[in-house]
Coordinates of C-alpha atoms in Angstrom, one line a residue:
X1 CA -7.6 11.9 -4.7
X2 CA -9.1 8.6 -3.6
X3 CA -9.1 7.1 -6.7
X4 CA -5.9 8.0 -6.6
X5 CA -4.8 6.5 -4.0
X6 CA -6.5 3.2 -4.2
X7 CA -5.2 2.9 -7.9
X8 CA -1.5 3.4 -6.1
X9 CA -2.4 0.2 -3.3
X10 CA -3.8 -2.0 -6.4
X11 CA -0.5 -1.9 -8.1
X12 CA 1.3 -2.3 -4.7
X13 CA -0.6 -5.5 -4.4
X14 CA -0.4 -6.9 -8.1
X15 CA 3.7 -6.5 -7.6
X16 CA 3.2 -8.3 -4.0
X17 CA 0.8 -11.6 -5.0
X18 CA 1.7 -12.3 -8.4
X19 CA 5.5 -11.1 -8.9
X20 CA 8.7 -12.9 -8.6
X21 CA 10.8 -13.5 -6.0
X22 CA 13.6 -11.0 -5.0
X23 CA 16.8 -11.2 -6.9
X24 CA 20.2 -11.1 -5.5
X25 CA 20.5 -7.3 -5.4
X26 CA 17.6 -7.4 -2.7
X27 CA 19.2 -9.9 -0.2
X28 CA 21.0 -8.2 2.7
X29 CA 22.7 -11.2 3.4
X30 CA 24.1 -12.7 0.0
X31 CA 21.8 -15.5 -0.6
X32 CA 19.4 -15.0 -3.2
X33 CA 15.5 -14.6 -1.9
X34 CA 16.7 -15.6 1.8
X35 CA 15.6 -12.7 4.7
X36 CA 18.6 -11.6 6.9
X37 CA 17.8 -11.7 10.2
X38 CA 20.9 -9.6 11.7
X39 CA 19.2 -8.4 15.1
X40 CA 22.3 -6.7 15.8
X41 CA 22.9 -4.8 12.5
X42 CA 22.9 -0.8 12.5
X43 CA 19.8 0.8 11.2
X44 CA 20.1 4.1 9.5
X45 CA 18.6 7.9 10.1
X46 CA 16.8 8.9 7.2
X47 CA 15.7 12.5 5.9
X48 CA 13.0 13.1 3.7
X49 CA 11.2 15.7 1.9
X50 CA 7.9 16.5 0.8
X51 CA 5.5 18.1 -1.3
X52 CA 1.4 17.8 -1.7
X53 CA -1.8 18.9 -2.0
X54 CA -4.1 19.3 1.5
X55 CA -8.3 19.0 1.6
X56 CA -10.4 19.7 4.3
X57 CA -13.2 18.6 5.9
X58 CA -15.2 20.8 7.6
X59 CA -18.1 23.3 7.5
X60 CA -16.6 24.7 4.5
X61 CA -15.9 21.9 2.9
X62 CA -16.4 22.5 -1.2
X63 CA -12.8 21.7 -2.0
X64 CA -9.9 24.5 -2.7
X65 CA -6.8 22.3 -2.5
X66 CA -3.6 24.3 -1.5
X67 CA 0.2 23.5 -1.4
X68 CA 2.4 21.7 1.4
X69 CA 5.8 21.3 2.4
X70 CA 7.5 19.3 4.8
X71 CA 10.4 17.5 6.2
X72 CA 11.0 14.6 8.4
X73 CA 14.4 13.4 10.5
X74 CA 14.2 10.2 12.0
X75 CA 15.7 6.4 12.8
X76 CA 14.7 2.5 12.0
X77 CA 14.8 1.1 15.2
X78 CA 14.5 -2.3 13.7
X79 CA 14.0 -3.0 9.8
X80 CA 10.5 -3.0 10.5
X81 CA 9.9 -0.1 12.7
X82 CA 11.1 3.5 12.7
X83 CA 9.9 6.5 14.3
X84 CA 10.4 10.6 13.1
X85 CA 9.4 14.1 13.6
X86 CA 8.1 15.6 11.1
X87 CA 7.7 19.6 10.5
X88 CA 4.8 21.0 7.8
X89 CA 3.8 24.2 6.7
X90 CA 1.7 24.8 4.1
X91 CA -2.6 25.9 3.5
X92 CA -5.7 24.5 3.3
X93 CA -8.6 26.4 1.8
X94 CA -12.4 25.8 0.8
X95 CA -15.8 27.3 0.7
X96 CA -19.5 27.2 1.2
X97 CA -21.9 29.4 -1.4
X98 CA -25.7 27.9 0.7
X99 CA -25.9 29.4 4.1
X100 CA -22.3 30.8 4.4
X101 CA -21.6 32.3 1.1
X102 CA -18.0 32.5 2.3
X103 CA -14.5 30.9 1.3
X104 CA -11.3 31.1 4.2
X105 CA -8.2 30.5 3.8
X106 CA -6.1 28.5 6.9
X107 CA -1.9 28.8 7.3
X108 CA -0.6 26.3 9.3
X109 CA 2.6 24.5 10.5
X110 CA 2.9 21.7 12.0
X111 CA 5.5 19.6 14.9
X112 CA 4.5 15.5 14.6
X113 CA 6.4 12.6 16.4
X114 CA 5.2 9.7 14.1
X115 CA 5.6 5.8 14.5
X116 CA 6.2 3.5 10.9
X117 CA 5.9 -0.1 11.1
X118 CA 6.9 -1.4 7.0
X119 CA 3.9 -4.4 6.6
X120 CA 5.6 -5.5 3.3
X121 CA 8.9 -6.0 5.4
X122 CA 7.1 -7.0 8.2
X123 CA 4.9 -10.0 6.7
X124 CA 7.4 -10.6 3.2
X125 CA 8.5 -14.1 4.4
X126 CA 11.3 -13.7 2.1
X127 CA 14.0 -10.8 1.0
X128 CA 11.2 -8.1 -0.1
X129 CA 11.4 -6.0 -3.6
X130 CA 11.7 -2.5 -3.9
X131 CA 7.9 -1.8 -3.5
X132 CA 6.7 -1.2 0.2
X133 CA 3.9 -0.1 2.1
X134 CA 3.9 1.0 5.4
X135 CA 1.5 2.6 7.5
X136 CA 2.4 5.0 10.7
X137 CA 0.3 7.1 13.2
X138 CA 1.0 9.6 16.0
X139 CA 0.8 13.2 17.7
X140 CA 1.5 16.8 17.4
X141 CA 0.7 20.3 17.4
X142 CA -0.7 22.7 14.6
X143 CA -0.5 26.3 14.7
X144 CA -2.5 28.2 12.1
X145 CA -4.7 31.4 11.8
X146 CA -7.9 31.5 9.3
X147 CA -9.7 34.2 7.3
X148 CA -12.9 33.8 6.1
X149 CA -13.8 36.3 3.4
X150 CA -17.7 37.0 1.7
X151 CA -18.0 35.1 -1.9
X152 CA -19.2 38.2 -3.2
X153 CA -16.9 41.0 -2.7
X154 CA -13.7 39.2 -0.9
X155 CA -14.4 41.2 2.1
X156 CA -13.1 39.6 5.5
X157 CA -16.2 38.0 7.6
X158 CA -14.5 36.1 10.3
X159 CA -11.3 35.3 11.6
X160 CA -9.4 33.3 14.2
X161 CA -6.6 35.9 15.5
X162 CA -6.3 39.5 15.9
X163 CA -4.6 41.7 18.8
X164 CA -7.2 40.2 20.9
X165 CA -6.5 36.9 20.8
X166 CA -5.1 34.7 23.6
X167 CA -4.0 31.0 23.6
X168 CA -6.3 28.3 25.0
X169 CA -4.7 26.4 27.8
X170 CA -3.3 23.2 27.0
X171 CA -5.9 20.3 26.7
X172 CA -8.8 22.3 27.5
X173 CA -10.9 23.1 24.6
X174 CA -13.6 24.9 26.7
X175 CA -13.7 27.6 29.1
X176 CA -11.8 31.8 28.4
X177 CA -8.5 31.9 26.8
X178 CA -6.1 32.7 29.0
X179 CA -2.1 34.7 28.2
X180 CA -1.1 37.2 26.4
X181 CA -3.0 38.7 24.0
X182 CA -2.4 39.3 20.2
X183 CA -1.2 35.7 19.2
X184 CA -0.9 35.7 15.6
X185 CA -1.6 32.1 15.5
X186 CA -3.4 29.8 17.4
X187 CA -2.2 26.4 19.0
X188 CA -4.3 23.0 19.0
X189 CA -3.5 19.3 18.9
X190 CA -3.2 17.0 16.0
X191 CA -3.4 13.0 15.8
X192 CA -2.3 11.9 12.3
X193 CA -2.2 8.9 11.0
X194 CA -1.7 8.0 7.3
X195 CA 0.2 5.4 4.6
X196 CA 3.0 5.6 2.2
X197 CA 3.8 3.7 -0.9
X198 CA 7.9 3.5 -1.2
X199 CA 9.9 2.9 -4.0
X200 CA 13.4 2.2 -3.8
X201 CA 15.9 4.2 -6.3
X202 CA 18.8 3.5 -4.9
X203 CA 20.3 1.5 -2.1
X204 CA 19.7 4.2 -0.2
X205 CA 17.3 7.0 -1.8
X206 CA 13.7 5.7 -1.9
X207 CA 10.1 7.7 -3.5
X208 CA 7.2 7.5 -2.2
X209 CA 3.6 8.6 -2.1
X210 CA 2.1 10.0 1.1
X211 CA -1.6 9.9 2.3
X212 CA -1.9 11.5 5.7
X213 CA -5.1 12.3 7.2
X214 CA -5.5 14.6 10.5
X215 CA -7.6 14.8 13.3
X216 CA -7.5 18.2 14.6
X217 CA -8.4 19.3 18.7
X218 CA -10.7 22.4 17.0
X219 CA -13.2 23.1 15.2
X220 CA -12.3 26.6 13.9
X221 CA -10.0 25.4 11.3
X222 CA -12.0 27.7 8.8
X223 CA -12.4 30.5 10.9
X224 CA -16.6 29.7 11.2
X225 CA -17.5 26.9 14.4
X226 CA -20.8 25.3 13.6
X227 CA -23.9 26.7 11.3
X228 CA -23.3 30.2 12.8
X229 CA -21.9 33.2 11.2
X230 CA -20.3 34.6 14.5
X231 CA -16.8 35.0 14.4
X232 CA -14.8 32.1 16.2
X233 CA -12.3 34.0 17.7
X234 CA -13.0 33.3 21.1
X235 CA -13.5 30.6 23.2
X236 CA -17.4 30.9 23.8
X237 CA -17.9 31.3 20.1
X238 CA -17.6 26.9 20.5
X239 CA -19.9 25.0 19.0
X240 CA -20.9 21.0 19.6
X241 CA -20.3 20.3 16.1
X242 CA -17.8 17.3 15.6
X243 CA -14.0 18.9 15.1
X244 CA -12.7 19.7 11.8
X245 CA -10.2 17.6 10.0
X246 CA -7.9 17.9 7.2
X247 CA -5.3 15.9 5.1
X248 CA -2.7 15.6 2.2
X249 CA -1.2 13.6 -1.1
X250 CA 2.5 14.3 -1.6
X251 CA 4.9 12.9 -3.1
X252 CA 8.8 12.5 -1.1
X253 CA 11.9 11.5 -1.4
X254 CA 14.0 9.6 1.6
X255 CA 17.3 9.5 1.6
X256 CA 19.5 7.2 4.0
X257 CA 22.5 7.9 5.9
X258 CA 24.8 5.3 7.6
X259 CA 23.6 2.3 5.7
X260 CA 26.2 -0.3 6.3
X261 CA 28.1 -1.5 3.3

């Protein structure tokens, strides 16, 4: 995946340093190469959609990539910045054969509020091509609920929600879990931050590739907390182990609306 990834940024910056400047079809403002500088021009919404691969870092970390979908909605507040809220659901999976001998498997959803500031428009002294990177960071909630099952026979060794389960309060990660009980999935904070490679299709449909990486408030993402085989259910089942993270590759498309002719 990281090869991956850095072979998508080299050919970003070949096109960048050694390609020609912009033609005609590029320039907002008719003159060929030239950057518009329209302050007060309308910037669109845009909608796009998603599809990847996750990995996760974490105790059980030996890699079992699983799917993910998503969407975003949001608005360029200037040609440079934009923000969005984004909404993911998908898995992440993985195992651990020496001292665990277990695999889990984590659903989750996700609710983001992101921030995108576009470098290649940004620093592009001139009109820019259709290639762009941008890079964007923010907040959110995840809600998921983890199984962890024995490598041997598949039975179920620890888990993260049953009709026992209560929520956490909000922005305390230690102390008894408070609420109703028998949540079927449990609620944590998310920063993610990440980087997409766009590609314009059409004046106003672009593809890109999508590298986000999360930081997640928990560290019972796959239903084990620390080197301990006790189930993680609960909140004194903590350990001081640093919290687990997770992230994706996917591949969207964006699609514009109310682009001014």
């Amino acid at each position: 995946m990281r090869q991956l990834y850095l072979a998508f940024l080299a050919i970003f910056l070949t096109v960048t340093v050694y390609g020609q400047p912009a033609s005609n079809r590029y320039s907002t403002n008719g003159i060929s190469g030239k950057k518009s500088y329209n302050r007060k021009e309308k910037q669109p919404v845009f909608l796009t959609l998603r599809g990847g691969m996750t990995q996760f870092f974490g105790e059980l970390n030996e890699q079992d990539m699983q799917m993910v979908i998503g969407l975003s909605l949001g608005k360029y507040l200037t040609k440079e910045f934009a923000i969005q809220t984004d909404y993911n659901a998908g898995k992440v999976g993985g195992q651990k054969s020496r001292f665990f001998n277990s695999y889990f498997i984590n659903e989750f959803n996700t609710i983001e509020l992101l921030a995108k500031w576009d470098l290649t428009e940004q620093f592009n002294r001139l009109e820019p091509g259709p290639l762009h990177l941008s890079v964007y960071g923010g907040f959110g909630q995840i809600y998921f609920a983890a199984n962890a099952f024995d490598l041997d026979n598949n039975e179920m060794v620890r888990f993260t929600n049953s009709k026992l389960s209560a929520r956490n309060p909000l922005f305390l990660r230690w102390g008894p879990a408070r609420g109703p009980l028998g949540i079927e999935k449990t609620r944590e904070g998310i920063l993610p931050v990440g980087t997409t490679l766009e590609f314009t299709l059409l004046p106003a449909m672009k593809m890109s590739v999508d590298y986000r990486f999360y930081f997640v408030r928990t560290d019972k993402m796959d239903a084990t907390s620390g080197q301990r085989l006790i189930n993680p259910e609960e909140a004194e089942s903590y350990s001081s182990t640093p919290d687990d993270k997770f992230s994706f590759l996917s591949l969207s498309l964006n699609y514009k609306f109310g682009k001014p002719k």
